[in-house]
Backbone as JSON Lines, residues from 0, in Angstrom:
{"i":0,"aa":"Y","n":[17.13,24.82,-61.43],"ca":[16.48,25.33,-60.34],"c":[17.1,23.87,-59.68]}
{"i":1,"aa":"P","n":[18.29,23.98,-59.61],"ca":[19.46,23.32,-58.47],"c":[19.12,23.12,-57.2]}
{"i":2,"aa":"D","n":[18.16,23.67,-56.94],"ca":[17.84,23.64,-55.28],"c":[16.35,22.75,-55.48]}
{"i":3,"aa":"T","n":[16.1,21.95,-56.76],"ca":[15.17,20.97,-56.41],"c":[15.35,19.53,-56.53]}
{"i":4,"aa":"A","n":[15.14,18.45,-56.03],"ca":[14.92,17.43,-56.47],"c":[15.48,16.72,-57.92]}
{"i":5,"aa":"Y","n":[14.8,17.36,-58.84],"ca":[15.07,16.7,-60.35],"c":[16.43,17.48,-60.6]}
{"i":6,"aa":"A","n":[17.23,18.21,-60.06],"ca":[18.7,19.27,-60.66],"c":[19.22,17.7,-59.58]}
{"i":7,"aa":"A","n":[19.18,17.09,-59.13],"ca":[19.57,15.92,-58.53],"c":[19.55,14.64,-59.27]}
{"i":8,"aa":"L","n":[18.4,14.82,-59.57],"ca":[18.06,13.68,-60.46],"c":[17.98,13.49,-61.84]}
{"i":9,"aa":"A","n":[18.71,14.97,-62.26],"ca":[19.05,15.59,-63.3],"c":[20.48,14.39,-63.24]}
{"i":10,"aa":"N","n":[21.25,14.86,-62.8],"ca":[22.69,14.77,-62.26],"c":[23.3,13.27,-62.43]}
{"i":11,"aa":"L","n":[22.48,12.19,-61.57],"ca":[21.91,10.88,-61.75],"c":[21.93,10.74,-63.08]}
{"i":12,"aa":"V","n":[21.53,10.7,-63.99],"ca":[20.99,10.51,-65.28],"c":[22.66,10.97,-66.22]}
{"i":13,"aa":"L","n":[22.85,12.05,-65.43],"ca":[23.95,12.35,-66.41],"c":[25.17,12.02,-66.19]}
{"i":14,"aa":"A","n":[25.26,11.27,-64.57],"ca":[26.79,10.72,-64.67],"c":[26.85,8.88,-65.01]}
{"i":15,"aa":"A","n":[24.83,8.25,-64.88],"ca":[24.85,7.25,-65.91],"c":[25.47,7.19,-67.31]}
{"i":16,"aa":"E","n":[24.82,8.33,-67.93],"ca":[25.34,8.3,-69.34],"c":[26.8,8.56,-69.1]}
{"i":17,"aa":"A","n":[27.14,9.25,-68.94],"ca":[28.96,9.74,-68.81],"c":[29.44,8.04,-68.46]}
{"i":18,"aa":"V","n":[28.77,7.39,-67.6],"ca":[29.83,6.25,-67.21],"c":[29.46,5.16,-68.42]}
{"i":19,"aa":"K","n":[28.31,5.27,-69.13],"ca":[28.47,4.61,-70.16],"c":[29.73,4.89,-71.5]}
{"i":20,"aa":"R","n":[29.88,6.24,-71.72],"ca":[30.58,6.62,-72.54],"c":[32.12,6.82,-72.28]}
{"i":21,"aa":"E","n":[31.92,5.94,-71.12],"ca":[33.4,5.43,-70.51],"c":[34.03,6.9,-69.93]}
{"i":22,"aa":"E","n":[33.42,7.97,-69.36],"ca":[34.14,9.41,-68.71],"c":[33.75,9.36,-67.47]}
{"i":23,"aa":"L","n":[34.57,8.8,-66.8],"ca":[34.58,8.53,-65.83],"c":[34.66,9.66,-64.57]}
{"i":24,"aa":"D","n":[35.3,10.78,-65.13],"ca":[35.92,12.07,-64.59],"c":[34.99,12.95,-64.33]}
{"i":25,"aa":"S","n":[33.79,12.4,-65.86],"ca":[32.45,13.77,-66.07],"c":[31.43,12.81,-64.91]}
{"i":26,"aa":"A","n":[31.52,11.47,-65.04],"ca":[30.46,11.09,-64.11],"c":[30.85,10.81,-62.88]}
{"i":27,"aa":"E","n":[31.98,11.1,-62.09],"ca":[32.77,11.94,-60.71],"c":[31.65,12.86,-60.55]}
{"i":28,"aa":"A","n":[31.83,13.9,-61.43],"ca":[31.41,15.81,-61.36],"c":[30.15,15.17,-60.92]}
{"i":29,"aa":"H","n":[29.2,14.93,-61.54],"ca":[27.66,14.87,-61.61],"c":[27.9,13.85,-60.35]}
{"i":30,"aa":"L","n":[28.53,13.01,-59.86],"ca":[27.92,12.36,-58.28],"c":[28.14,13.22,-57.49]}
{"i":31,"aa":"R","n":[29.57,13.8,-57.51],"ca":[29.69,14.58,-56.59],"c":[28.76,16.2,-56.35]}
{"i":32,"aa":"W","n":[28.19,16.23,-57.12],"ca":[27.61,17.51,-57.29],"c":[26.33,17.26,-56.72]}
{"i":33,"aa":"V","n":[25.32,15.89,-56.15],"ca":[24.73,15.35,-56.23],"c":[24.97,14.55,-54.54]}
{"i":34,"aa":"I","n":[25.99,14.47,-53.83],"ca":[26.39,14.17,-52.75],"c":[26.84,15.82,-52.02]}
{"i":35,"aa":"E","n":[27.05,16.74,-52.64],"ca":[27.13,18.28,-52.05],"c":[25.69,19.02,-51.91]}
{"i":36,"aa":"N","n":[24.72,18.41,-53.07],"ca":[23.69,19.67,-52.9],"c":[22.72,19.24,-52.91]}
{"i":37,"aa":"A","n":[22.34,17.61,-52.82],"ca":[20.59,17.49,-52.68],"c":[20.61,17.47,-51.16]}
{"i":38,"aa":"D","n":[18.97,17.31,-51.58],"ca":[18.23,17.57,-50.01],"c":[18.04,16.59,-49.18]}
{"i":39,"aa":"T","n":[18.27,15.15,-49.88],"ca":[17.87,14.37,-49.13],"c":[19.06,13.34,-49.2]}
{"i":40,"aa":"D","n":[19.1,12.56,-47.93],"ca":[19.97,11.34,-47.78],"c":[19.69,10.37,-48.81]}
{"i":41,"aa":"P","n":[18.13,9.71,-49.34],"ca":[18.14,8.82,-50.3],"c":[19.22,9.05,-51.77]}
{"i":42,"aa":"L","n":[19.07,10.58,-52.04],"ca":[20.02,10.51,-53.43],"c":[21.08,11.06,-53.23]}
{"i":43,"aa":"R","n":[21.47,11.55,-51.82],"ca":[23.13,11.42,-51.32],"c":[23.81,10.18,-51.35]}
{"i":44,"aa":"N","n":[23.14,9.06,-50.55],"ca":[23.89,7.99,-50.67],"c":[23.57,7.11,-52.26]}
{"i":45,"aa":"M","n":[22.44,7.06,-53.09],"ca":[22.84,6.7,-54.26],"c":[23.86,7.46,-54.55]}
{"i":46,"aa":"A","n":[23.76,8.85,-54.66],"ca":[25.35,9.05,-55.94],"c":[26.34,8.95,-54.95]}
{"i":47,"aa":"Q","n":[26.52,8.15,-53.8],"ca":[27.8,7.89,-52.7],"c":[28.14,6.44,-53.55]}
{"i":48,"aa":"V","n":[26.99,5.65,-53.13],"ca":[27.44,3.99,-53.64],"c":[27.77,4.2,-55.18]}
{"i":49,"aa":"R","n":[27.03,5.0,-56.21],"ca":[27.02,4.87,-57.32],"c":[28.9,5.48,-58.21]}
{"i":50,"aa":"L","n":[29.05,6.38,-56.89],"ca":[30.59,7.01,-56.9],"c":[31.86,6.13,-56.71]}
{"i":51,"aa":"A","n":[31.25,4.49,-55.57],"ca":[32.1,4.14,-54.9],"c":[31.93,2.73,-56.38]}
{"i":52,"aa":"R","n":[31.29,2.91,-56.83],"ca":[31.3,1.97,-58.2],"c":[32.06,2.47,-59.39]}
{"i":53,"aa":"V","n":[31.71,3.71,-59.44],"ca":[33.26,4.28,-60.53],"c":[34.55,4.01,-59.82]}
{"i":54,"aa":"E","n":[34.45,4.57,-58.7],"ca":[36.17,4.18,-57.99],"c":[36.43,2.38,-58.61]}
{"i":55,"aa":"L","n":[35.54,1.89,-58.36],"ca":[36.08,0.22,-58.91],"c":[35.66,0.36,-60.29]}
{"i":56,"aa":"G","n":[35.51,0.75,-60.99],"ca":[35.3,1.11,-62.49],"c":[37.07,1.42,-62.56]}
{"i":57,"aa":"R","n":[37.54,2.42,-61.44],"ca":[38.65,3.21,-62.29],"c":[40.1,1.98,-61.39]}
{"i":58,"aa":"G","n":[39.27,0.59,-61.11],"ca":[40.82,0.39,-60.85],"c":[41.07,0.71,-59.44]}
{"i":59,"aa":"N","n":[40.6,0.5,-58.54],"ca":[40.38,1.75,-56.88],"c":[39.88,1.18,-55.93]}
{"i":60,"aa":"P","n":[39.59,-0.08,-55.83],"ca":[38.41,-0.6,-54.66],"c":[38.92,-0.25,-53.79]}
{"i":61,"aa":"D","n":[40.31,-0.29,-52.84],"ca":[39.87,0.82,-51.72],"c":[39.29,1.65,-51.32]}
{"i":62,"aa":"A","n":[40.17,2.93,-52.4],"ca":[38.91,3.82,-52.4],"c":[37.35,3.94,-52.66]}
{"i":63,"aa":"A","n":[36.94,2.8,-53.45],"ca":[35.46,2.81,-53.48],"c":[34.98,2.04,-52.08]}
{"i":64,"aa":"L","n":[35.7,1.08,-51.01],"ca":[35.1,0.23,-50.02],"c":[35.32,1.72,-48.87]}
{"i":65,"aa":"K","n":[35.71,3.01,-49.32],"ca":[36.06,4.3,-47.93],"c":[35.02,4.56,-48.11]}
{"i":66,"aa":"R","n":[34.6,4.32,-49.43],"ca":[33.53,5.84,-50.42],"c":[32.02,4.74,-49.38]}
{"i":67,"aa":"V","n":[31.95,3.98,-49.26],"ca":[30.47,2.69,-48.87],"c":[31.21,2.42,-47.51]}
{"i":68,"aa":"D","n":[32.08,2.39,-46.78],"ca":[32.07,2.21,-44.99],"c":[31.14,3.0,-44.55]}
{"i":69,"aa":"G","n":[30.79,2.78,-43.76],"ca":[29.65,3.35,-42.7],"c":[28.21,3.93,-43.27]}
{"i":70,"aa":"L","n":[28.45,3.24,-44.81],"ca":[27.17,3.8,-45.23],"c":[25.83,3.32,-44.86]}
{"i":71,"aa":"K","n":[24.93,3.82,-44.8],"ca":[23.51,3.36,-44.55],"c":[22.41,3.31,-45.34]}
{"i":72,"aa":"A","n":[22.31,3.07,-46.14],"ca":[21.37,3.25,-47.28],"c":[19.79,2.77,-47.32]}
{"i":73,"aa":"A","n":[18.92,2.88,-46.5],"ca":[17.63,2.01,-46.55],"c":[16.93,2.46,-47.82]}
{"i":74,"aa":"G","n":[16.68,1.28,-48.09],"ca":[15.73,1.14,-49.07],"c":[16.36,0.57,-50.5]}
{"i":75,"aa":"M","n":[17.68,0.7,-50.23],"ca":[18.95,0.29,-51.21],"c":[19.34,-0.53,-50.46]}
{"i":76,"aa":"D","n":[19.02,-1.57,-49.68],"ca":[20.69,-2.21,-48.74],"c":[21.1,-3.48,-50.06]}
{"i":77,"aa":"G","n":[20.15,-3.91,-50.87],"ca":[20.68,-4.95,-51.89],"c":[21.66,-3.9,-52.32]}
{"i":78,"aa":"Y","n":[21.22,-2.93,-53.38],"ca":[22.49,-2.62,-53.87],"c":[23.32,-2.18,-53.67]}
{"i":79,"aa":"L","n":[23.15,-1.88,-51.91],"ca":[24.66,-1.68,-51.32],"c":[25.41,-2.83,-51.58]}
{"i":80,"aa":"M","n":[24.66,-3.55,-50.61],"ca":[25.71,-4.79,-50.37],"c":[26.18,-5.78,-51.55]}
{"i":81,"aa":"E","n":[25.13,-5.79,-53.0],"ca":[26.13,-6.35,-54.04],"c":[27.31,-5.2,-54.4]}
{"i":82,"aa":"T","n":[27.3,-4.0,-54.33],"ca":[28.36,-3.13,-54.2],"c":[29.46,-3.97,-53.42]}
{"i":83,"aa":"R","n":[29.43,-3.69,-52.3],"ca":[30.39,-4.04,-51.54],"c":[30.62,-5.84,-52.21]}
{"i":84,"aa":"G","n":[29.84,-6.66,-52.32],"ca":[30.67,-7.66,-52.7],"c":[31.55,-7.65,-53.74]}
{"i":85,"aa":"D","n":[31.15,-6.87,-54.9],"ca":[32.28,-6.48,-56.19],"c":[33.2,-6.28,-55.12]}
{"i":86,"aa":"I","n":[33.43,-4.87,-54.66],"ca":[34.88,-4.31,-54.15],"c":[35.35,-5.49,-53.24]}
{"i":87,"aa":"Y","n":[34.48,-6.08,-52.48],"ca":[35.93,-7.48,-51.91],"c":[36.47,-8.47,-52.38]}
{"i":88,"aa":"L","n":[35.19,-8.85,-54.43],"ca":[35.82,-9.23,-55.0],"c":[37.07,-8.97,-55.61]}
{"i":89,"aa":"A","n":[37.21,-7.45,-56.26],"ca":[38.02,-7.05,-56.62],"c":[38.98,-6.53,-55.32]}
{"i":90,"aa":"Q","n":[39.36,-6.78,-54.21],"ca":[40.3,-6.9,-53.63],"c":[41.25,-8.0,-53.51]}
{"i":91,"aa":"G","n":[39.93,-9.25,-53.82],"ca":[40.5,-10.5,-54.01],"c":[39.88,-11.24,-52.21]}
{"i":92,"aa":"D","n":[39.26,-11.22,-51.63],"ca":[38.61,-11.45,-50.61],"c":[37.63,-11.6,-50.73]}
{"i":93,"aa":"E","n":[37.31,-13.26,-51.27],"ca":[36.38,-14.0,-51.84],"c":[35.14,-14.43,-50.58]}
{"i":94,"aa":"A","n":[35.65,-14.56,-49.45],"ca":[34.87,-14.74,-48.52],"c":[33.84,-14.1,-47.63]}
{"i":95,"aa":"K","n":[34.64,-12.3,-48.4],"ca":[33.77,-11.28,-47.61],"c":[32.55,-10.42,-48.69]}
{"i":96,"aa":"A","n":[33.48,-10.99,-50.13],"ca":[32.3,-10.96,-51.11],"c":[31.47,-12.17,-51.28]}
{"i":97,"aa":"R","n":[31.61,-12.72,-50.8],"ca":[30.17,-14.56,-51.02],"c":[29.66,-13.7,-49.9]}
{"i":98,"aa":"E","n":[29.75,-13.31,-48.44],"ca":[29.35,-12.79,-47.67],"c":[28.0,-11.91,-47.86]}
{"i":99,"aa":"A","n":[28.87,-10.86,-48.85],"ca":[28.29,-9.43,-48.61],"c":[26.69,-9.78,-50.35]}
{"i":100,"aa":"Y","n":[27.05,-10.56,-51.22],"ca":[26.47,-11.29,-52.24],"c":[25.23,-11.89,-51.4]}
{"i":101,"aa":"Q","n":[25.64,-12.68,-50.87],"ca":[24.69,-13.35,-49.49],"c":[23.26,-12.68,-49.32]}
{"i":102,"aa":"Q","n":[24.14,-11.76,-48.26],"ca":[23.53,-10.39,-47.94],"c":[22.41,-9.73,-49.21]}
{"i":103,"aa":"A","n":[23.14,-9.11,-49.82],"ca":[21.95,-8.63,-51.49],"c":[20.85,-9.78,-51.29]}
{"i":104,"aa":"L","n":[21.35,-11.03,-52.22],"ca":[20.08,-11.72,-52.23],"c":[19.08,-11.4,-51.18]}
{"i":105,"aa":"E","n":[19.01,-11.64,-50.2],"ca":[18.13,-11.15,-49.19],"c":[17.71,-10.62,-49.32]}
{"i":106,"aa":"Q","n":[18.7,-9.11,-49.32],"ca":[17.88,-7.98,-49.58],"c":[17.05,-7.91,-51.05]}
{"i":107,"aa":"Y","n":[17.35,-8.27,-51.6],"ca":[16.6,-8.24,-53.29],"c":[15.54,-9.47,-53.18]}
{"i":108,"aa":"A","n":[14.97,-10.13,-51.99],"ca":[14.25,-10.64,-51.36],"c":[12.5,-10.52,-52.08]}
{"i":109,"aa":"A","n":[12.24,-8.89,-52.91],"ca":[11.35,-8.75,-53.22],"c":[11.78,-7.43,-54.52]}
{"i":110,"aa":"V","n":[12.85,-7.96,-54.85],"ca":[13.18,-8.15,-56.26],"c":[13.82,-8.59,-57.23]}
{"i":111,"aa":"P","n":[12.67,-9.26,-57.78],"ca":[13.21,-10.88,-58.47],"c":[13.81,-10.2,-59.53]}
{"i":112,"aa":"S","n":[14.01,-9.12,-60.32],"ca":[14.63,-8.59,-61.63],"c":[16.32,-8.95,-61.32]}
{"i":113,"aa":"K","n":[16.23,-8.46,-59.59],"ca":[17.74,-8.44,-59.69],"c":[18.34,-9.77,-59.1]}
{"i":114,"aa":"Q","n":[17.82,-10.63,-58.62],"ca":[18.49,-11.35,-58.15],"c":[19.11,-12.89,-58.89]}
{"i":115,"aa":"P","n":[18.67,-12.45,-60.14],"ca":[19.11,-13.92,-61.01],"c":[21.01,-13.83,-61.12]}
{"i":116,"aa":"L","n":[20.93,-11.89,-61.63],"ca":[22.77,-12.02,-61.46],"c":[23.52,-11.74,-60.26]}
{"i":117,"aa":"V","n":[22.74,-11.29,-59.11],"ca":[23.64,-11.36,-57.86],"c":[23.54,-12.87,-57.17]}
{"i":118,"aa":"A","n":[22.68,-14.19,-57.73],"ca":[22.87,-15.36,-57.67],"c":[23.78,-16.1,-58.02]}
{"i":119,"aa":"M","n":[24.27,-15.2,-59.62],"ca":[25.38,-16.18,-60.65],"c":[26.44,-15.29,-59.8]}
{"i":120,"aa":"K","n":[26.8,-14.02,-59.31],"ca":[28.35,-13.97,-58.8],"c":[28.05,-14.62,-57.61]}
{"i":121,"aa":"L","n":[27.27,-15.06,-56.97],"ca":[27.34,-16.21,-55.28],"c":[27.69,-17.47,-56.29]}
{"i":122,"aa":"D","n":[27.21,-17.81,-57.47],"ca":[27.66,-18.84,-57.47],"c":[29.51,-19.39,-58.24]}
{"i":123,"aa":"D","n":[29.66,-17.76,-58.48],"ca":[30.42,-18.51,-59.07],"c":[31.75,-18.28,-57.9]}
{"i":124,"aa":"L","n":[31.57,-18.01,-57.08],"ca":[32.49,-17.66,-55.77],"c":[31.89,-19.07,-54.88]}
{"i":125,"aa":"A","n":[30.89,-20.24,-54.88],"ca":[30.9,-21.29,-54.94],"c":[31.96,-22.46,-53.89]}
{"i":126,"aa":"V","n":[31.82,-22.31,-52.18],"ca":[33.0,-23.57,-52.35],"c":[33.51,-24.7,-52.29]}
{"i":127,"aa":"Q","n":[33.62,-24.96,-53.35],"ca":[33.94,-26.65,-53.96],"c":[34.19,-27.72,-52.24]}
{"i":128,"aa":"D","n":[33.56,-28.89,-52.5],"ca":[33.77,-29.61,-51.17],"c":[35.05,-30.64,-52.04]}
{"i":129,"aa":"E","n":[36.14,-30.34,-50.76],"ca":[37.45,-31.54,-51.09],"c":[37.32,-32.61,-50.92]}
{"i":130,"aa":"S","n":[36.07,-32.88,-50.12],"ca":[36.06,-34.21,-49.62],"c":[36.19,-35.46,-50.47]}
{"i":131,"aa":"Q","n":[35.54,-35.03,-51.98],"ca":[34.93,-35.79,-52.88],"c":[35.71,-35.9,-54.02]}
């Protein structure tokens, strides 16, 4: 039933499993299927962000950033901002990464399970006071 949300959800699961096996080409194929065939923006947006993470896993942060540029992902703003932070960090832009992680932490206010990892990422980028 390729015209159902179940097909898109199944492809998201298959993509996640492919990433676990480090089969990024397979993951990309499943995510592209969702982007091209899902009938709701939330599913397409989730696939876009996950595809950006696949690009990041390939060591291609510029392609990852291109994938999420201009993306509005209502309901998953924290995940989107955390991904942007990871991308900026991979590009070597710690200031933008810090800002994105801070925004992600704010968006995750209602999702306590997500806060510790983002807080740790933010702490790793803490600016040291050089006056001491």
